[in-house]
Amino acid sequence: MSISGLALGGIDFEQPQGDCGLFGPDTLAWRVHGDFSSMLCGGVSALLLQMLHPLALAGVWDHSNFRQDMLGRLRRTSQFVSGTTFASLADAQRLIERVKIIHLQVTGVDPYGQPYAASDPDLLVWVHVAESYSFLQSYMRYRHPNLSLASQDQYYREVACVVAGLGGSQIPTSVAEVEAYFQRMRPVLRCDQRTREVVAILKNAPAPSRIAVPVGKLMVWSGIELLPSWALDELGISLFPWQRKGIDFAMRRVGNVLRWAVRNGSWHRAMRRVGRLP
């Protein structure tokens, strides 16, 4: 659990009793974000996808210590996602407001001379779509491959409220809209030396413990394998069919073990808060 947002503390997911937060136990957001193992793989995939946008990359590169503390960044991202999903309404709103304040300080100019601001509505939407797409793809790959198109659309509609709260606008809220959005964005994306360095950092990121090293590496490669083909091409990564099958085979089994091991995560605590678990 040390890689999850729970490791940072500061949120009591079990209080106040009966508070459903932003979403509630019957939503797709709770179902998708409640599967810890697929969320970890989706998080890796999301970061790689996000970093293909030069302005998103510049903001992280210039204003984050992720190169020295990748685990810390993953924990902070995990806390924001789990908190906005599973915490009480007050805690979720507090997290959103805190990130909005941080975003106001993240401004600059990228190496190509383009100004950026983390509070830019368009940039917020890019980060959100890359993240929600990746979480959903991972959930469908490793937990629920037969999730209906209507349910997928519902997921996108639900989670749009978070990026809207951060200041995003014109947010894609269906599978078709997300696919069209990616097609519009592709001319903007690029892979340069710094993007490749992010890939290298992820591949060599330290694990929370020695025993977790092989699992961590598997999750990184699972995240890579989940990327759409055009993103893999942009990153210059090729995977043979046998590699894909091997990653899929191993991750499914590791995912089952993690689901058994994680018995008191954010989802479990939130479910107790709303009276769904003893």
mmCIF file with all atom_site columns, N, CA, C and O in Angstrom, residues 50-62 66 123 190 192-196 198:
data_model
loop_
_atom_site.group_PDB
_atom_site.id
_atom_site.type_symbol
_atom_site.label_atom_id
_atom_site.label_alt_id
_atom_site.label_comp_id
_atom_site.label_asym_id
_atom_site.label_entity_id
_atom_site.label_seq_id
_atom_site.pdbx_PDB_ins_code
_atom_site.Cartn_x
_atom_site.Cartn_y
_atom_site.Cartn_z
_atom_site.occupancy
_atom_site.B_iso_or_equiv
_atom_site.pdbx_formal_charge
_atom_site.auth_seq_id
_atom_site.auth_comp_id
_atom_site.auth_asym_id
_atom_site.auth_atom_id
_atom_site.pdbx_PDB_model_num
ATOM 1  N N  . GLN A 1 50  ? 0.365  11.476 -21.194 1.00 0.00 ? 50  GLN A N  1
ATOM 2  C CA . GLN A 1 50  ? 0.375  12.903 -20.860 1.00 0.00 ? 50  GLN A CA 1
ATOM 3  C C  . GLN A 1 50  ? 1.666  13.578 -21.311 1.00 0.00 ? 50  GLN A C  1
ATOM 4  O O  . GLN A 1 50  ? 1.654  14.706 -21.810 1.00 0.00 ? 50  GLN A O  1
ATOM 5  N N  . MET A 1 51  ? 2.790  12.891 -21.149 1.00 0.00 ? 51  MET A N  1
ATOM 6  C CA . MET A 1 51  ? 4.091  13.494 -21.437 1.00 0.00 ? 51  MET A CA 1
ATOM 7  C C  . MET A 1 51  ? 4.368  13.654 -22.923 1.00 0.00 ? 51  MET A C  1
ATOM 8  O O  . MET A 1 51  ? 5.379  14.245 -23.316 1.00 0.00 ? 51  MET A O  1
ATOM 9  N N  . LEU A 1 52  ? 3.485  13.125 -23.777 1.00 0.00 ? 52  LEU A N  1
ATOM 10 C CA . LEU A 1 52  ? 3.625  13.372 -25.211 1.00 0.00 ? 52  LEU A CA 1
ATOM 11 C C  . LEU A 1 52  ? 3.193  14.786 -25.588 1.00 0.00 ? 52  LEU A C  1
ATOM 12 O O  . LEU A 1 52  ? 3.507  15.259 -26.676 1.00 0.00 ? 52  LEU A O  1
ATOM 13 N N  . HIS A 1 53  ? 2.496  15.463 -24.693 1.00 0.00 ? 53  HIS A N  1
ATOM 14 C CA . HIS A 1 53  ? 2.117  16.860 -24.938 1.00 0.00 ? 53  HIS A CA 1
ATOM 15 C C  . HIS A 1 53  ? 3.268  17.738 -24.444 1.00 0.00 ? 53  HIS A C  1
ATOM 16 O O  . HIS A 1 53  ? 3.599  17.719 -23.258 1.00 0.00 ? 53  HIS A O  1
ATOM 17 N N  . PRO A 1 54  ? 3.911  18.500 -25.311 1.00 0.00 ? 54  PRO A N  1
ATOM 18 C CA . PRO A 1 54  ? 5.103  19.249 -24.901 1.00 0.00 ? 54  PRO A CA 1
ATOM 19 C C  . PRO A 1 54  ? 4.864  20.226 -23.759 1.00 0.00 ? 54  PRO A C  1
ATOM 20 O O  . PRO A 1 54  ? 5.763  20.445 -22.933 1.00 0.00 ? 54  PRO A O  1
ATOM 21 N N  . LEU A 1 55  ? 3.671  20.805 -23.668 1.00 0.00 ? 55  LEU A N  1
ATOM 22 C CA . LEU A 1 55  ? 3.412  21.760 -22.590 1.00 0.00 ? 55  LEU A CA 1
ATOM 23 C C  . LEU A 1 55  ? 3.147  21.048 -21.262 1.00 0.00 ? 55  LEU A C  1
ATOM 24 O O  . LEU A 1 55  ? 3.553  21.537 -20.200 1.00 0.00 ? 55  LEU A O  1
ATOM 25 N N  . ALA A 1 56  ? 2.488  19.895 -21.312 1.00 0.00 ? 56  ALA A N  1
ATOM 26 C CA . ALA A 1 56  ? 2.301  19.103 -20.097 1.00 0.00 ? 56  ALA A CA 1
ATOM 27 C C  . ALA A 1 56  ? 3.656  18.614 -19.587 1.00 0.00 ? 56  ALA A C  1
ATOM 28 O O  . ALA A 1 56  ? 3.939  18.647 -18.386 1.00 0.00 ? 56  ALA A O  1
ATOM 29 N N  . LEU A 1 57  ? 4.497  18.170 -20.515 1.00 0.00 ? 57  LEU A N  1
ATOM 30 C CA . LEU A 1 57  ? 5.834  17.716 -20.146 1.00 0.00 ? 57  LEU A CA 1
ATOM 31 C C  . LEU A 1 57  ? 6.647  18.851 -19.537 1.00 0.00 ? 57  LEU A C  1
ATOM 32 O O  . LEU A 1 57  ? 7.319  18.678 -18.513 1.00 0.00 ? 57  LEU A O  1
ATOM 33 N N  . ALA A 1 58  ? 6.579  20.032 -20.134 1.00 0.00 ? 58  ALA A N  1
ATOM 34 C CA . ALA A 1 58  ? 7.352  21.173 -19.639 1.00 0.00 ? 58  ALA A CA 1
ATOM 35 C C  . ALA A 1 58  ? 6.936  21.535 -18.219 1.00 0.00 ? 58  ALA A C  1
ATOM 36 O O  . ALA A 1 58  ? 7.781  21.827 -17.370 1.00 0.00 ? 58  ALA A O  1
ATOM 37 N N  . GLY A 1 59  ? 5.635  21.517 -17.944 1.00 0.00 ? 59  GLY A N  1
ATOM 38 C CA . GLY A 1 59  ? 5.163  21.859 -16.608 1.00 0.00 ? 59  GLY A CA 1
ATOM 39 C C  . GLY A 1 59  ? 5.682  20.904 -15.556 1.00 0.00 ? 59  GLY A C  1
ATOM 40 O O  . GLY A 1 59  ? 6.124  21.315 -14.476 1.00 0.00 ? 59  GLY A O  1
ATOM 41 N N  . VAL A 1 60  ? 5.643  19.603 -15.858 1.00 0.00 ? 60  VAL A N  1
ATOM 42 C CA . VAL A 1 60  ? 6.141  18.599 -14.917 1.00 0.00 ? 60  VAL A CA 1
ATOM 43 C C  . VAL A 1 60  ? 7.660  18.692 -14.797 1.00 0.00 ? 60  VAL A C  1
ATOM 44 O O  . VAL A 1 60  ? 8.227  18.621 -13.699 1.00 0.00 ? 60  VAL A O  1
ATOM 45 N N  . TRP A 1 61  ? 8.339  18.863 -15.923 1.00 0.00 ? 61  TRP A N  1
ATOM 46 C CA . TRP A 1 61  ? 9.803  18.906 -15.945 1.00 0.00 ? 61  TRP A CA 1
ATOM 47 C C  . TRP A 1 61  ? 10.342 20.086 -15.139 1.00 0.00 ? 61  TRP A C  1
ATOM 48 O O  . TRP A 1 61  ? 11.315 19.953 -14.388 1.00 0.00 ? 61  TRP A O  1
ATOM 49 N N  . ASP A 1 62  ? 9.701  21.242 -15.299 1.00 0.00 ? 62  ASP A N  1
ATOM 50 C CA . ASP A 1 62  ? 10.207 22.466 -14.673 1.00 0.00 ? 62  ASP A CA 1
ATOM 51 C C  . ASP A 1 62  ? 9.756  22.653 -13.231 1.00 0.00 ? 62  ASP A C  1
ATOM 52 O O  . ASP A 1 62  ? 10.408 23.382 -12.481 1.00 0.00 ? 62  ASP A O  1
ATOM 53 N N  . PHE A 1 66  ? 9.965  14.870 -9.988  1.00 0.00 ? 66  PHE A N  1
ATOM 54 C CA . PHE A 1 66  ? 9.659  13.469 -10.295 1.00 0.00 ? 66  PHE A CA 1
ATOM 55 C C  . PHE A 1 66  ? 10.895 12.683 -10.723 1.00 0.00 ? 66  PHE A C  1
ATOM 56 O O  . PHE A 1 66  ? 10.969 11.477 -10.526 1.00 0.00 ? 66  PHE A O  1
ATOM 57 N N  . LEU A 1 123 ? -5.060 22.469 -21.423 1.00 0.00 ? 123 LEU A N  1
ATOM 58 C CA . LEU A 1 123 ? -4.040 21.561 -20.890 1.00 0.00 ? 123 LEU A CA 1
ATOM 59 C C  . LEU A 1 123 ? -4.632 20.670 -19.797 1.00 0.00 ? 123 LEU A C  1
ATOM 60 O O  . LEU A 1 123 ? -4.310 19.481 -19.706 1.00 0.00 ? 123 LEU A O  1
ATOM 61 N N  . ARG A 1 190 ? 4.425  15.318 -29.436 1.00 0.00 ? 190 ARG A N  1
ATOM 62 C CA . ARG A 1 190 ? 5.767  15.000 -29.942 1.00 0.00 ? 190 ARG A CA 1
ATOM 63 C C  . ARG A 1 190 ? 6.550  14.216 -28.894 1.00 0.00 ? 190 ARG A C  1
ATOM 64 O O  . ARG A 1 190 ? 6.293  14.325 -27.700 1.00 0.00 ? 190 ARG A O  1
ATOM 65 N N  . ASP A 1 192 ? 10.397 13.887 -27.697 1.00 0.00 ? 192 ASP A N  1
ATOM 66 C CA . ASP A 1 192 ? 11.751 14.410 -27.825 1.00 0.00 ? 192 ASP A CA 1
ATOM 67 C C  . ASP A 1 192 ? 12.640 13.755 -26.770 1.00 0.00 ? 192 ASP A C  1
ATOM 68 O O  . ASP A 1 192 ? 12.251 12.771 -26.133 1.00 0.00 ? 192 ASP A O  1
ATOM 69 N N  . GLN A 1 193 ? 13.822 14.296 -26.574 1.00 0.00 ? 193 GLN A N  1
ATOM 70 C CA . GLN A 1 193 ? 14.776 13.684 -25.656 1.00 0.00 ? 193 GLN A CA 1
ATOM 71 C C  . GLN A 1 193 ? 14.225 13.631 -24.237 1.00 0.00 ? 193 GLN A C  1
ATOM 72 O O  . GLN A 1 193 ? 14.435 12.653 -23.511 1.00 0.00 ? 193 GLN A O  1
ATOM 73 N N  . ARG A 1 194 ? 13.509 14.669 -23.835 1.00 0.00 ? 194 ARG A N  1
ATOM 74 C CA . ARG A 1 194 ? 12.981 14.680 -22.473 1.00 0.00 ? 194 ARG A CA 1
ATOM 75 C C  . ARG A 1 194 ? 11.857 13.658 -22.309 1.00 0.00 ? 194 ARG A C  1
ATOM 76 O O  . ARG A 1 194 ? 11.742 13.020 -21.251 1.00 0.00 ? 194 ARG A O  1
ATOM 77 N N  . THR A 1 195 ? 11.049 13.478 -23.343 1.00 0.00 ? 195 THR A N  1
ATOM 78 C CA . THR A 1 195 ? 10.018 12.439 -23.293 1.00 0.00 ? 195 THR A CA 1
ATOM 79 C C  . THR A 1 195 ? 10.657 11.070 -23.137 1.00 0.00 ? 195 THR A C  1
ATOM 80 O O  . THR A 1 195 ? 10.212 10.238 -22.336 1.00 0.00 ? 195 THR A O  1
ATOM 81 N N  . ARG A 1 196 ? 11.720 10.841 -23.914 1.00 0.00 ? 196 ARG A N  1
ATOM 82 C CA . ARG A 1 196 ? 12.408 9.544  -23.820 1.00 0.00 ? 196 ARG A CA 1
ATOM 83 C C  . ARG A 1 196 ? 13.045 9.355  -22.455 1.00 0.00 ? 196 ARG A C  1
ATOM 84 O O  . ARG A 1 196 ? 13.143 8.228  -21.950 1.00 0.00 ? 196 ARG A O  1
ATOM 85 N N  . VAL A 1 198 ? 11.746 10.458 -19.662 1.00 0.00 ? 198 VAL A N  1
ATOM 86 C CA . VAL A 1 198 ? 10.648 10.053 -18.792 1.00 0.00 ? 198 VAL A CA 1
ATOM 87 C C  . VAL A 1 198 ? 10.417 8.552  -18.901 1.00 0.00 ? 198 VAL A C  1
ATOM 88 O O  . VAL A 1 198 ? 10.225 7.857  -17.896 1.00 0.00 ? 198 VAL A O  1
#
